[in-house]
mmCIF file of C-alpha atoms in Angstrom:
data_model
loop_
_atom_site.group_PDB
_atom_site.id
_atom_site.type_symbol
_atom_site.label_atom_id
_atom_site.label_comp_id
_atom_site.label_asym_id
_atom_site.label_seq_id
_atom_site.Cartn_x
_atom_site.Cartn_y
_atom_site.Cartn_z
ATOM 1 C CA MET C 1 75.332 114.914 115.029
ATOM 2 C CA THR C 2 76.161 111.215 114.959
ATOM 3 C CA VAL C 3 79.625 110.055 114.002
ATOM 4 C CA VAL C 4 79.714 107.504 111.154
ATOM 5 C CA ALA C 5 82.385 104.862 110.515
ATOM 6 C CA HIS C 6 81.365 102.400 107.825
ATOM 7 C CA THR C 7 83.656 100.102 105.813
ATOM 8 C CA GLU C 8 83.036 97.962 102.751
ATOM 9 C CA TYR C 9 85.245 95.946 100.432
ATOM 10 C CA LEU C 10 84.933 95.720 96.683
ATOM 11 C CA THR C 11 86.330 92.709 94.806
ATOM 12 C CA ILE C 12 87.512 93.298 91.238
ATOM 13 C CA ARG C 13 88.730 90.651 88.803
ATOM 14 C CA THR C 14 89.702 92.114 85.456
ATOM 15 C CA PRO C 15 89.648 89.908 82.328
ATOM 16 C CA SER C 16 93.027 91.279 81.184
ATOM 17 C CA ARG C 17 96.361 92.018 82.834
ATOM 18 C CA TYR C 18 96.019 95.808 82.409
ATOM 19 C CA GLU C 19 92.768 97.698 82.753
ATOM 20 C CA ILE C 20 91.255 100.975 83.929
ATOM 21 C CA ARG C 21 87.735 100.975 85.343
ATOM 22 C CA ASP C 22 85.484 103.744 86.694
ATOM 23 C CA ILE C 23 84.321 102.765 90.208
ATOM 24 C CA THR C 24 82.534 106.019 91.134
ATOM 25 C CA PRO C 25 79.085 104.335 91.340
ATOM 26 C CA ASP C 26 80.435 101.935 94.004
ATOM 27 C CA ILE C 27 81.577 104.907 96.072
ATOM 28 C CA GLU C 28 78.156 106.577 95.910
ATOM 29 C CA ARG C 29 76.569 103.260 96.926
ATOM 30 C CA VAL C 30 78.820 103.084 100.021
ATOM 31 C CA ARG C 31 78.047 106.725 100.875
ATOM 32 C CA ALA C 32 74.329 105.990 100.810
ATOM 33 C CA ALA C 33 74.714 102.774 102.847
ATOM 34 C CA ALA C 34 76.696 104.721 105.473
ATOM 35 C CA GLY C 35 74.187 107.573 105.525
ATOM 36 C CA LEU C 36 77.150 109.924 105.308
ATOM 37 C CA TRP C 37 76.155 113.608 105.233
ATOM 38 C CA ASP C 38 79.555 115.289 105.654
ATOM 39 C CA GLY C 39 83.000 113.718 105.742
ATOM 40 C CA THR C 40 85.196 111.612 103.493
ATOM 41 C CA ILE C 41 85.329 108.210 101.866
ATOM 42 C CA LEU C 42 88.763 106.649 101.708
ATOM 43 C CA VAL C 43 89.133 104.505 98.585
ATOM 44 C CA SER C 44 92.289 102.418 98.808
ATOM 45 C CA THR C 45 93.419 99.383 96.869
ATOM 46 C CA MET C 46 94.579 96.588 99.198
ATOM 47 C CA HIS C 47 97.004 95.251 96.583
ATOM 48 C CA ILE C 48 100.418 96.575 95.641
ATOM 49 C CA THR C 49 100.085 96.079 91.899
ATOM 50 C CA SER C 50 96.996 98.215 91.348
ATOM 51 C CA SER C 51 95.989 101.831 91.647
ATOM 52 C CA ILE C 52 93.196 104.205 92.630
ATOM 53 C CA PHE C 53 93.171 107.623 90.972
ATOM 54 C CA VAL C 54 90.899 110.437 89.848
ATOM 55 C CA ASN C 55 90.695 111.433 86.218
ATOM 56 C CA ASP C 56 88.280 111.836 83.322
ATOM 57 C CA HIS C 57 85.849 109.082 82.254
ATOM 58 C CA GLU C 58 87.227 108.970 78.708
ATOM 59 C CA PRO C 59 88.447 105.714 77.117
ATOM 60 C CA GLY C 60 90.994 107.521 74.918
ATOM 61 C CA LEU C 61 92.546 109.048 78.023
ATOM 62 C CA TRP C 62 92.556 105.640 79.709
ATOM 63 C CA ARG C 63 94.634 104.304 76.798
ATOM 64 C CA ASP C 64 96.967 107.307 77.172
ATOM 65 C CA ILE C 65 97.372 106.602 80.890
ATOM 66 C CA LEU C 66 98.205 102.923 80.312
ATOM 67 C CA ALA C 67 100.659 103.789 77.503
ATOM 68 C CA TRP C 68 102.291 106.470 79.670
ATOM 69 C CA ALA C 69 102.688 104.110 82.639
ATOM 70 C CA GLU C 70 104.175 101.488 80.287
ATOM 71 C CA LYS C 71 106.624 104.054 78.895
ATOM 72 C CA LEU C 72 107.807 105.197 82.337
ATOM 73 C CA ALA C 73 107.724 101.764 84.026
ATOM 74 C CA PRO C 74 107.989 99.139 81.280
ATOM 75 C CA TYR C 75 106.994 95.488 81.529
ATOM 76 C CA GLY C 76 109.737 92.915 80.939
ATOM 77 C CA GLU C 77 112.693 94.849 82.359
ATOM 78 C CA ASP C 78 115.259 93.005 84.434
ATOM 79 C CA TYR C 79 113.813 94.082 87.796
ATOM 80 C CA ALA C 80 115.535 92.833 90.977
ATOM 81 C CA HIS C 81 112.052 91.923 92.242
ATOM 82 C CA HIS C 82 111.915 89.201 89.592
ATOM 83 C CA GLN C 83 114.575 87.233 91.450
ATOM 84 C CA THR C 84 111.728 86.221 93.797
ATOM 85 C CA GLY C 85 110.048 84.435 90.873
ATOM 86 C CA GLU C 86 107.580 87.262 90.154
ATOM 87 C CA ASP C 87 107.299 88.949 86.732
ATOM 88 C CA ASN C 88 105.258 91.983 87.856
ATOM 89 C CA GLY C 89 107.957 94.488 88.839
ATOM 90 C CA ASP C 90 106.443 96.944 86.382
ATOM 91 C CA ALA C 91 103.078 96.742 88.160
ATOM 92 C CA HIS C 92 104.669 97.681 91.514
ATOM 93 C CA LEU C 93 106.145 100.809 89.888
ATOM 94 C CA LYS C 94 103.109 101.728 87.790
ATOM 95 C CA ARG C 95 100.975 101.735 90.908
ATOM 96 C CA MET C 96 103.430 104.176 92.570
ATOM 97 C CA LEU C 97 103.224 106.484 89.539
ATOM 98 C CA LEU C 98 99.422 106.644 89.599
ATOM 99 C CA GLY C 99 98.827 106.399 93.358
ATOM 100 C CA HIS C 100 97.055 103.774 95.447
ATOM 101 C CA GLN C 101 94.363 105.708 97.295
ATOM 102 C CA VAL C 102 92.006 108.642 97.012
ATOM 103 C CA ILE C 103 89.974 110.610 99.546
ATOM 104 C CA VAL C 104 86.516 111.420 98.183
ATOM 105 C CA PRO C 105 84.908 114.383 99.976
ATOM 106 C CA VAL C 106 81.219 114.185 100.878
ATOM 107 C CA THR C 107 79.216 117.380 101.457
ATOM 108 C CA LYS C 108 75.456 117.670 102.123
ATOM 109 C CA GLY C 109 74.913 113.999 101.455
ATOM 110 C CA ALA C 110 76.604 113.837 98.030
ATOM 111 C CA LEU C 111 80.046 113.059 96.618
ATOM 112 C CA ASP C 112 81.647 116.507 96.336
ATOM 113 C CA LEU C 113 83.475 115.998 93.033
ATOM 114 C CA GLY C 114 84.163 118.406 90.196
ATOM 115 C CA PRO C 115 82.193 117.964 86.954
ATOM 116 C CA TRP C 116 84.750 115.633 85.322
ATOM 117 C CA GLU C 117 86.232 113.991 88.408
ATOM 118 C CA ARG C 118 85.670 110.239 88.425
ATOM 119 C CA VAL C 119 87.411 107.687 90.643
ATOM 120 C CA HIS C 120 89.157 104.889 88.761
ATOM 121 C CA TYR C 121 90.675 101.530 89.572
ATOM 122 C CA GLY C 122 93.864 100.830 87.616
ATOM 123 C CA GLU C 123 94.893 97.181 87.305
ATOM 124 C CA PHE C 124 98.452 96.249 86.278
ATOM 125 C CA ASP C 125 98.504 92.561 87.213
ATOM 126 C CA GLY C 126 94.971 91.365 86.777
ATOM 127 C CA MET C 127 93.032 88.196 85.974
ATOM 128 C CA ARG C 128 92.690 87.406 89.680
ATOM 129 C CA PRO C 129 90.501 88.821 92.472
ATOM 130 C CA LYS C 130 91.731 92.069 94.049
ATOM 131 C CA ARG C 131 90.134 93.991 96.910
ATOM 132 C CA VAL C 132 89.466 97.702 97.319
ATOM 133 C CA LEU C 133 88.653 99.170 100.749
ATOM 134 C CA LEU C 134 86.012 101.902 101.010
ATOM 135 C CA LYS C 135 85.781 103.585 104.419
ATOM 136 C CA ALA C 136 83.194 106.298 105.056
ATOM 137 C CA LEU C 137 84.025 108.584 108.006
ATOM 138 C CA GLY C 138 82.188 111.680 109.174
ATOM 139 C CA ILE C 139 78.724 112.597 110.382
ATOM 140 C CA ARG C 140 75.115 111.780 109.662
ATOM 141 C CA GLU C 141 72.703 114.643 109.119
ATOM 142 C CA MET M 1 84.681 118.016 122.226
ATOM 143 C CA THR M 2 82.603 119.221 119.319
ATOM 144 C CA VAL M 3 82.980 117.620 115.899
ATOM 145 C CA VAL M 4 83.766 120.080 113.079
ATOM 146 C CA ALA M 5 82.933 119.643 109.366
ATOM 147 C CA HIS M 6 83.543 122.820 107.397
ATOM 148 C CA THR M 7 83.989 123.124 103.615
ATOM 149 C CA GLU M 8 85.111 126.009 101.430
ATOM 150 C CA TYR M 9 85.968 126.361 97.752
ATOM 151 C CA LEU M 10 88.806 128.388 96.308
ATOM 152 C CA THR M 11 88.649 129.642 92.736
ATOM 153 C CA ILE M 12 91.952 130.058 90.888
ATOM 154 C CA ARG M 13 92.420 131.533 87.416
ATOM 155 C CA THR M 14 96.070 131.588 86.380
ATOM 156 C CA PRO M 15 97.242 134.101 83.757
ATOM 157 C CA SER M 16 99.281 131.407 81.964
ATOM 158 C CA ARG M 17 98.681 127.812 80.907
ATOM 159 C CA TYR M 18 101.246 126.397 83.381
ATOM 160 C CA GLU M 19 101.815 127.762 86.866
ATOM 161 C CA ILE M 20 102.683 126.754 90.417
ATOM 162 C CA ARG M 21 101.251 128.778 93.295
ATOM 163 C CA ASP M 22 101.622 128.496 97.089
ATOM 164 C CA ILE M 23 98.117 128.281 98.627
ATOM 165 C CA THR M 24 99.155 127.608 102.257
ATOM 166 C CA PRO M 25 97.684 130.918 103.522
ATOM 167 C CA ASP M 26 94.260 129.906 102.175
ATOM 168 C CA ILE M 27 94.455 126.683 104.156
ATOM 169 C CA GLU M 28 95.265 128.484 107.403
ATOM 170 C CA ARG M 29 92.351 130.850 106.733
ATOM 171 C CA VAL M 30 89.972 127.871 106.379
ATOM 172 C CA ARG M 31 91.382 126.283 109.560
ATOM 173 C CA ALA M 32 90.665 129.457 111.497
ATOM 174 C CA ALA M 33 87.169 129.836 110.004
ATOM 175 C CA ALA M 34 86.384 126.242 111.010
ATOM 176 C CA GLY M 35 87.808 126.700 114.512
ATOM 177 C CA LEU M 36 89.643 123.411 113.970
ATOM 178 C CA TRP M 37 91.797 122.376 116.945
ATOM 179 C CA ASP M 38 92.752 118.822 115.958
ATOM 180 C CA GLY M 39 92.066 116.990 112.726
ATOM 181 C CA THR M 40 92.805 117.380 109.040
ATOM 182 C CA ILE M 41 92.104 119.669 106.125
ATOM 183 C CA LEU M 42 91.607 117.919 102.803
ATOM 184 C CA VAL M 43 92.866 120.095 99.943
ATOM 185 C CA SER M 44 91.738 118.654 96.624
ATOM 186 C CA THR M 45 91.575 120.144 93.158
ATOM 187 C CA MET M 46 88.174 119.611 91.549
ATOM 188 C CA HIS M 47 89.671 119.616 88.040
ATOM 189 C CA ILE M 48 91.516 116.825 86.284
ATOM 190 C CA THR M 49 94.190 118.989 84.674
ATOM 191 C CA SER M 50 95.621 120.510 87.855
ATOM 192 C CA SER M 51 97.437 119.343 90.942
ATOM 193 C CA ILE M 52 97.814 119.838 94.704
ATOM 194 C CA PHE M 53 101.170 118.928 96.227
ATOM 195 C CA VAL M 54 103.540 119.758 99.074
ATOM 196 C CA ASN M 55 107.018 121.039 98.382
ATOM 197 C CA ASP M 56 109.366 123.937 99.068
ATOM 198 C CA HIS M 57 108.367 127.585 98.484
ATOM 199 C CA GLU M 58 111.263 128.181 96.085
ATOM 200 C CA PRO M 59 110.701 129.572 92.556
ATOM 201 C CA GLY M 60 113.774 127.765 91.162
ATOM 202 C CA LEU M 61 112.323 124.472 92.359
ATOM 203 C CA TRP M 62 108.945 125.388 90.846
ATOM 204 C CA ARG M 63 110.668 125.778 87.462
ATOM 205 C CA ASP M 64 112.354 122.390 88.005
ATOM 206 C CA ILE M 65 108.997 120.768 88.776
ATOM 207 C CA LEU M 66 107.345 122.215 85.644
ATOM 208 C CA ALA M 67 110.317 121.203 83.468
ATOM 209 C CA TRP M 68 110.326 117.709 84.976
ATOM 210 C CA ALA M 69 106.587 117.255 84.392
ATOM 211 C CA GLU M 70 107.046 118.468 80.802
ATOM 212 C CA LYS M 71 109.896 115.994 80.269
ATOM 213 C CA LEU M 72 107.924 113.015 81.607
ATOM 214 C CA ALA M 73 104.525 114.000 80.139
ATOM 215 C CA PRO M 74 105.186 116.322 77.182
ATOM 216 C CA TYR M 75 102.749 118.732 75.602
ATOM 217 C CA GLY M 76 101.924 118.196 71.928
ATOM 218 C CA GLU M 77 102.198 114.418 71.781
ATOM 219 C CA ASP M 78 99.670 112.471 69.775
ATOM 220 C CA TYR M 79 97.502 111.517 72.752
ATOM 221 C CA ALA M 80 94.374 109.428 72.100
ATOM 222 C CA HIS M 81 92.508 111.902 74.306
ATOM 223 C CA HIS M 82 92.995 114.528 71.594
ATOM 224 C CA GLN M 83 90.570 112.654 69.333
ATOM 225 C CA THR M 84 87.849 114.236 71.503
ATOM 226 C CA GLY M 85 88.974 117.681 70.284
ATOM 227 C CA GLU M 86 91.013 118.487 73.432
ATOM 228 C CA ASP M 87 94.722 119.372 73.328
ATOM 229 C CA ASN M 88 95.449 118.930 77.039
ATOM 230 C CA GLY M 89 96.387 115.244 77.283
ATOM 231 C CA ASP M 90 99.680 116.280 78.848
ATOM 232 C CA ALA M 91 97.835 118.105 81.637
ATOM 233 C CA HIS M 92 95.860 114.954 82.541
ATOM 234 C CA LEU M 93 99.140 113.036 82.911
ATOM 235 C CA LYS M 94 101.101 115.798 84.659
ATOM 236 C CA ARG M 95 98.426 115.992 87.319
ATOM 237 C CA MET M 96 98.765 112.232 87.939
ATOM 238 C CA LEU M 97 102.526 112.604 88.324
ATOM 239 C CA LEU M 98 102.241 115.346 90.953
ATOM 240 C CA GLY M 99 99.035 114.235 92.684
ATOM 241 C CA HIS M 100 95.659 115.921 93.009
ATOM 242 C CA GLN M 101 95.085 116.168 96.762
ATOM 243 C CA VAL M 102 96.847 116.617 100.073
ATOM 244 C CA ILE M 103 95.798 116.042 103.677
ATOM 245 C CA VAL M 104 97.060 118.854 105.922
ATOM 246 C CA PRO M 105 97.251 117.794 109.582
ATOM 247 C CA VAL M 106 96.077 120.251 112.247
ATOM 248 C CA THR M 107 97.329 119.932 115.832
ATOM 249 C CA LYS M 108 96.635 122.288 118.743
ATOM 250 C CA GLY M 109 94.953 124.816 116.492
ATOM 251 C CA ALA M 110 97.743 125.146 113.905
ATOM 252 C CA LEU M 111 98.714 123.580 110.579
ATOM 253 C CA ASP M 112 101.125 120.826 111.624
ATOM 254 C CA LEU M 113 103.634 121.176 108.777
ATOM 255 C CA GLY M 114 107.392 120.735 108.734
ATOM 256 C CA PRO M 115 109.552 123.877 108.442
ATOM 257 C CA TRP M 116 109.698 123.835 104.620
ATOM 258 C CA GLU M 117 106.404 122.157 103.832
ATOM 259 C CA ARG M 118 104.090 124.403 101.806
ATOM 260 C CA VAL M 119 100.967 123.361 99.921
ATOM 261 C CA HIS M 120 100.967 124.265 96.230
ATOM 262 C CA TYR M 121 98.461 124.417 93.414
ATOM 263 C CA GLY M 122 99.891 123.234 90.094
ATOM 264 C CA GLU M 123 98.059 124.384 86.972
ATOM 265 C CA PHE M 124 98.641 122.641 83.622
ATOM 266 C CA ASP M 125 95.707 123.982 81.600
ATOM 267 C CA GLY M 126 95.039 127.429 82.987
ATOM 268 C CA MET M 127 93.625 130.785 81.903
ATOM 269 C CA ARG M 128 90.163 129.768 83.109
ATOM 270 C CA PRO M 129 88.581 129.453 86.560
ATOM 271 C CA LYS M 130 89.350 126.247 88.468
ATOM 272 C CA ARG M 131 88.057 125.221 91.889
ATOM 273 C CA VAL M 132 89.879 123.726 94.872
ATOM 274 C CA LEU M 133 87.933 122.084 97.708
ATOM 275 C CA LEU M 134 89.112 122.613 101.295
ATOM 276 C CA LYS M 135 87.357 120.448 103.893
ATOM 277 C CA ALA M 136 88.222 120.772 107.579
ATOM 278 C CA LEU M 137 87.299 117.727 109.668
ATOM 279 C CA GLY M 138 88.035 117.051 113.331
ATOM 280 C CA ILE M 139 87.306 118.661 116.671
ATOM 281 C CA ARG M 140 87.076 122.094 118.234
ATOM 282 C CA GLU M 141 88.978 122.731 121.436
ATOM 283 C CA MET Z 1 81.545 106.288 120.997
ATOM 284 C CA THR Z 2 84.441 108.536 121.936
ATOM 285 C CA VAL Z 3 86.246 110.552 119.306
ATOM 286 C CA VAL Z 4 90.023 110.024 119.225
ATOM 287 C CA ALA Z 5 92.666 112.498 118.015
ATOM 288 C CA HIS Z 6 96.181 111.375 118.849
ATOM 289 C CA THR Z 7 99.424 112.578 117.228
ATOM 290 C CA GLU Z 8 102.985 111.297 117.466
ATOM 291 C CA TYR Z 9 106.199 112.129 115.641
ATOM 292 C CA LEU Z 10 108.814 109.650 114.509
ATOM 293 C CA THR Z 11 112.416 110.744 113.983
ATOM 294 C CA ILE Z 12 114.421 108.887 111.342
ATOM 295 C CA ARG Z 13 118.124 109.352 110.576
ATOM 296 C CA THR Z 14 119.303 107.057 107.798
ATOM 297 C CA PRO Z 15 123.000 106.102 107.576
ATOM 298 C CA SER Z 16 123.036 106.710 103.807
ATOM 299 C CA ARG Z 17 121.687 109.385 101.479
ATOM 300 C CA TYR Z 18 119.093 107.063 99.878
ATOM 301 C CA GLU Z 19 117.164 104.421 101.779
ATOM 302 C CA ILE Z 20 113.801 102.681 101.985
ATOM 303 C CA ARG Z 21 112.566 101.481 105.372
ATOM 304 C CA ASP Z 22 109.402 99.652 106.483
ATOM 305 C CA ILE Z 23 107.733 101.686 109.258
ATOM 306 C CA THR Z 24 104.527 99.634 109.597
ATOM 307 C CA PRO Z 25 105.347 98.548 113.195
ATOM 308 C CA ASP Z 26 105.521 102.215 114.258
ATOM 309 C CA ILE Z 27 102.041 102.760 112.854
ATOM 310 C CA GLU Z 28 100.582 99.806 114.780
ATOM 311 C CA ARG Z 29 102.261 101.149 117.935
ATOM 312 C CA VAL Z 30 100.567 104.546 117.450
ATOM 313 C CA ARG Z 31 97.211 102.847 116.780
ATOM 314 C CA ALA Z 32 97.475 100.955 120.061
ATOM 315 C CA ALA Z 33 98.581 104.063 122.006
ATOM 316 C CA ALA Z 34 95.580 105.964 120.604
ATOM 317 C CA GLY Z 35 93.184 103.119 121.371
ATOM 318 C CA LEU Z 36 91.827 103.582 117.853
ATOM 319 C CA TRP Z 37 89.028 101.153 116.973
ATOM 320 C CA ASP Z 38 87.795 102.609 113.681
ATOM 321 C CA GLY Z 39 89.221 105.475 111.667
ATOM 322 C CA THR Z 40 92.458 106.364 109.943
ATOM 323 C CA ILE Z 41 96.082 107.082 110.695
ATOM 324 C CA LEU Z 42 97.658 109.786 108.573
ATOM 325 C CA VAL Z 43 101.359 109.053 108.000
ATOM 326 C CA SER Z 44 103.061 112.094 106.479
ATOM 327 C CA THR Z 45 106.705 113.019 106.154
ATOM 328 C CA MET Z 46 107.370 116.557 107.411
ATOM 329 C CA HIS Z 47 110.315 116.990 105.015
ATOM 330 C CA ILE Z 48 110.226 117.746 101.311
ATOM 331 C CA THR Z 49 113.037 115.401 100.304
ATOM 332 C CA SER Z 50 111.521 112.169 101.606
ATOM 333 C CA SER Z 51 108.522 109.996 100.903
ATOM 334 C CA ILE Z 52 105.852 107.798 102.487
ATOM 335 C CA PHE Z 53 104.375 105.062 100.311
ATOM 336 C CA VAL Z 54 102.799 101.619 100.421
ATOM 337 C CA ASN Z 55 104.431 98.689 98.685
ATOM 338 C CA ASP Z 56 105.810 95.194 99.282
ATOM 339 C CA HIS Z 57 108.353 94.426 102.030
ATOM 340 C CA GLU Z 58 110.890 93.027 99.545
ATOM 341 C CA PRO Z 59 114.474 94.341 99.385
ATOM 342 C CA GLY Z 60 114.802 93.552 95.668
ATOM 343 C CA LEU Z 61 111.761 95.702 94.987
ATOM 344 C CA TRP Z 62 113.196 98.463 97.179
ATOM 345 C CA ARG Z 63 116.283 98.509 94.941
ATOM 346 C CA ASP Z 64 114.017 98.651 91.884
ATOM 347 C CA ILE Z 65 112.134 101.607 93.363
ATOM 348 C CA LEU Z 66 115.345 103.542 94.120
ATOM 349 C CA ALA Z 67 116.750 102.781 90.631
ATOM 350 C CA TRP Z 68 113.473 103.817 89.002
ATOM 351 C CA ALA Z 69 113.336 107.095 90.932
ATOM 352 C CA GLU Z 70 116.968 107.754 89.967
ATOM 353 C CA LYS Z 71 116.170 107.080 86.295
ATOM 354 C CA LEU Z 72 113.165 109.412 86.227
ATOM 355 C CA ALA Z 73 114.617 112.121 88.508
ATOM 356 C CA PRO Z 74 118.424 111.814 88.360
ATOM 357 C CA TYR Z 75 120.896 113.162 90.871
ATOM 358 C CA GLY Z 76 123.448 115.672 89.592
ATOM 359 C CA GLU Z 77 121.347 117.390 86.945
ATOM 360 C CA ASP Z 78 121.583 121.136 86.551
ATOM 361 C CA TYR Z 79 118.444 121.901 88.561
ATOM 362 C CA ALA Z 80 117.453 125.563 89.014
ATOM 363 C CA HIS Z 81 116.988 124.757 92.718
ATOM 364 C CA HIS Z 82 120.756 124.308 92.983
ATOM 365 C CA GLN Z 83 121.245 128.045 92.474
ATOM 366 C CA THR Z 84 120.204 128.341 96.152
ATOM 367 C CA GLY Z 85 123.317 126.339 97.123
ATOM 368 C CA GLU Z 86 121.453 123.031 97.549
ATOM 369 C CA ASP Z 87 122.395 119.859 95.649
ATOM 370 C CA ASN Z 88 119.213 117.878 96.374
ATOM 371 C CA GLY Z 89 116.931 118.882 93.488
ATOM 372 C CA ASP Z 90 116.586 115.210 92.614
ATOM 373 C CA ALA Z 91 115.255 114.455 96.116
ATOM 374 C CA HIS Z 92 112.493 117.079 95.765
ATOM 375 C CA LEU Z 93 111.348 115.398 92.535
ATOM 376 C CA LYS Z 94 111.763 111.796 93.717
ATOM 377 C CA ARG Z 95 109.521 112.535 96.671
ATOM 378 C CA MET Z 96 106.820 113.843 94.286
ATOM 379 C CA LEU Z 97 107.057 110.661 92.201
ATOM 380 C CA LEU Z 98 106.564 108.361 95.204
ATOM 381 C CA GLY Z 99 104.232 110.545 97.287
ATOM 382 C CA HIS Z 100 104.666 112.091 100.714
ATOM 383 C CA GLN Z 101 101.771 110.731 102.750
ATOM 384 C CA VAL Z 102 99.548 107.714 103.208
ATOM 385 C CA ILE Z 103 96.225 107.170 104.976
ATOM 386 C CA VAL Z 104 96.205 103.856 106.841
ATOM 387 C CA PRO Z 105 92.670 102.599 107.512
ATOM 388 C CA VAL Z 106 91.900 101.083 110.913
ATOM 389 C CA THR Z 107 88.946 98.695 111.333
ATOM 390 C CA LYS Z 108 87.963 96.759 114.472
ATOM 391 C CA GLY Z 109 91.110 97.806 116.284
ATOM 392 C CA ALA Z 110 93.609 96.685 113.623
ATOM 393 C CA LEU Z 111 95.428 98.228 110.646
ATOM 394 C CA ASP Z 112 93.187 97.291 107.725
ATOM 395 C CA LEU Z 113 95.890 96.513 105.173
ATOM 396 C CA GLY Z 114 96.001 93.923 102.404
ATOM 397 C CA PRO Z 115 98.295 90.905 102.873
ATOM 398 C CA TRP Z 116 101.330 92.530 101.211
ATOM 399 C CA GLU Z 117 100.673 96.172 101.992
ATOM 400 C CA ARG Z 118 103.422 97.693 104.131
ATOM 401 C CA VAL Z 119 104.035 101.392 104.762
ATOM 402 C CA HIS Z 120 107.525 102.594 103.858
ATOM 403 C CA TYR Z 121 109.650 105.649 104.478
ATOM 404 C CA GLY Z 122 111.735 106.639 101.446
ATOM 405 C CA GLU Z 123 114.755 108.842 102.127
ATOM 406 C CA PHE Z 124 116.446 110.752 99.288
ATOM 407 C CA ASP Z 125 118.597 113.188 101.264
ATOM 408 C CA GLY Z 126 119.484 111.379 104.454
ATOM 409 C CA MET Z 127 122.214 111.273 107.097
ATOM 410 C CA ARG Z 128 120.330 113.827 109.206
ATOM 411 C CA PRO Z 129 117.239 113.636 111.440
ATOM 412 C CA LYS Z 130 113.887 113.783 109.637
ATOM 413 C CA ARG Z 131 110.423 113.718 111.200
ATOM 414 C CA VAL Z 132 107.308 111.773 110.244
ATOM 415 C CA LEU Z 133 103.891 112.766 111.608
ATOM 416 C CA LEU Z 134 101.433 110.031 112.613
ATOM 417 C CA LYS Z 135 97.901 111.240 113.413
ATOM 418 C CA ALA Z 136 95.237 108.793 114.549
ATOM 419 C CA LEU Z 137 91.668 110.045 114.036
ATOM 420 C CA GLY Z 138 88.422 108.188 114.592
ATOM 421 C CA ILE Z 139 86.619 106.449 117.429
ATOM 422 C CA ARG Z 140 87.398 104.235 120.414
ATOM 423 C CA GLU Z 141 85.391 101.068 120.840
#
C-alpha cells in the first residue's frame, strides 16, 4: 500500500452574486489524478463568503436553499462588519449556515456517495475569482 | 505502523418521519473491527434528508433540536423542490442546518470524545431504509 | 514517507459566557510539533456548548455572528433541556448552527488556508475550562 497525498485548487468565478453549482465532476477528476483507491477527499472553500455542501442536484431545491439562506441571514441588514466598508455581512453568515467544507469518502477507487448525494459550491459574494481546495488523502491500490 | 482503511455501512429505518438516535455504539464497533489505534472515523449519511451531528444524549434536548429545526425550516411550505412531486423540502434544509457528517477522532485505541459528546443520526424523512457510511482511516498499533 | 499521528488538547476558559476567539496560532503550533508536511489537522471542540468554525478575523463580524446565533437560537427560551436543571439549551443549538469541528488542510509544511480564513473557537456557555482536540494526520517530508 502506498500513501497518497495530492492537492489541487479549483477557481470559480460566478456571473452573479449568488449561485449554487454542482462540482462533483471536479472531485472525481481529482480522485483519478491522485490514483486514490481508499481514503477521503477534503473539499474546502478558501473564501469566507462561500460554501461547500452536499445536497440534491435539483435546481428547484437550489432556489429553496438560496431563499432559505436569505431568510435566515438577509442581505442589507445593518451588520457591524459593514463598518469596515464591506457590504457582504450576509455572505459571512450564509456560509456558516451551509458549511464551508465536505469530506468525500473514496472506496475501491470511486467516490462513495449515496444515489442523490452531490457536492455543491455555494457562492454568496460572487463575480470574482474564488478558490476551492481539493485534497486527496489515503492509499493507492 | 500499518495503515488502516476500513469501511462499513449502517442501515437505519426509523418508525416515524422525524427522529434522533444515538449511534455512538455503532462507531465504537467499527473502530474495534478496524483495529484502529490512531486516526479518524468518518460518519456520513448517504441520504440528503438526514443528518449526522454531535450533541448530548438527552431526550429533552432531542425534542428541542427537532422543534428548532422545524421552526427554522418548516414542513409544508411552498418549496420549489415540491414541483418535482416531493414533499420533503423541509428535510433537505433541516439536514443542512444540522450537518450531514462528523469526524470522530480515535486516540490510543478509543473514541476520543468529550464526556458528553455522542454522535447522533437525525432523520427528517424516515419510514424507509437509509444508509450511513462509517470509514475508519489511520494506523494500527 | 513517514506517517504522522499527533494529538494535543487545548484548554480554553473564557471570562464571559459568550465569546469568539481566533485559535489559528495554536493550530500552526501543533502542525510544527507534529512535523506535518502534508495532511490535515482536525480541530474539534470536546464540549457540546461550544463551536469551531472558519471565518474572518474581524471583531465586528464576531459581534454579528454572536447576534445572529442569539436571534436564531435565543437564550432564555423554555427549552425541554432545561427540565434537567440546565439553562444552556441555547448553547446546544448555537453550536449546531456554527458547527463543532473543522479540518485544516496542510500542504508543503504550512496551513493551507485562504488569505482571510482563520479558525475560531465560539463559546456559548463559558467561564469554565473547555477542551479542544487537535489531531494532526498525514505524512512527514
